[in-house]
């Protein structure tokens, strides 16, 4: 049995392949270079960064920014709080979103369209900041860790995505076969639907995780105790205090000049400290994410 004959590409096809490679490389540089620049700028002289002399490699290497960030004891409290809020909040989000999406995807549930209307209604209309704050205060959730978790248990956009996945990707015959073996809706959801829905669970979980990790507004409005502040608020305070010191001591001699010279390192260091953990999580769920983001766009 002979080997398959490989088709020889024409000059036009080779030129097109080269064009695609160049376009993909250009897009990659557009996406990757800003991230790389933040990394090298966080350890470079701020003056050289501001004058455009830092492009490919760090210059005037210094870890002043990271030293200023991690010297503040609040950073570890903020990290601890944010990790707790993120993972506990994501767990609660999935605990409510997945069962609700499954119920709304069942065609035999006649009230599903009626209930879905009220879910969608909340995407366009809400009470506003002041009524929401009064509600949180009356529920005794202000200045409490639960304000990060309970009031925002379900994101309607994520609920709709998950419902669409359950409705279009799980054949109804699958449940019929399970029901003939005596499987209830509860058992079917846990033993069949969830194992077959790892893609959407991973995507929705990532959306919730990133939202909790980047949550800045909740801590700013509802939290007064420094011991409950999330990482984003702590980093904001460190950044503001460093900028005030640099501007106020700018004309005060060598110390002020040093602070001004490396003030931007704190700014870029804050970006790295706040985004690195999420970037480290993404590779572990990338294979599910690539499949999950196509939910509803391709059917067949």
Coordinates of N, CA and C in Angstrom, one line a residue, residues 53 132 147 200 204 217:
X53 N 12.0 55.5 26.1 CA 13.3 54.8 25.9 C 13.3 53.4 26.3
X132 N -30.4 50.5 46.4 CA -29.6 49.2 46.7 C -28.8 49.3 48.0
X147 N -21.6 40.7 51.6 CA -22.0 41.6 50.6 C -21.4 41.3 49.3
X200 N -19.2 24.6 29.5 CA -19.9 25.8 29.9 C -19.7 26.1 31.4
X204 N -18.4 29.8 32.5 CA -19.2 30.6 33.4 C -18.4 30.7 34.7
X217 N -16.0 48.1 43.1 CA -17.1 48.9 43.5 C -17.7 48.5 44.8

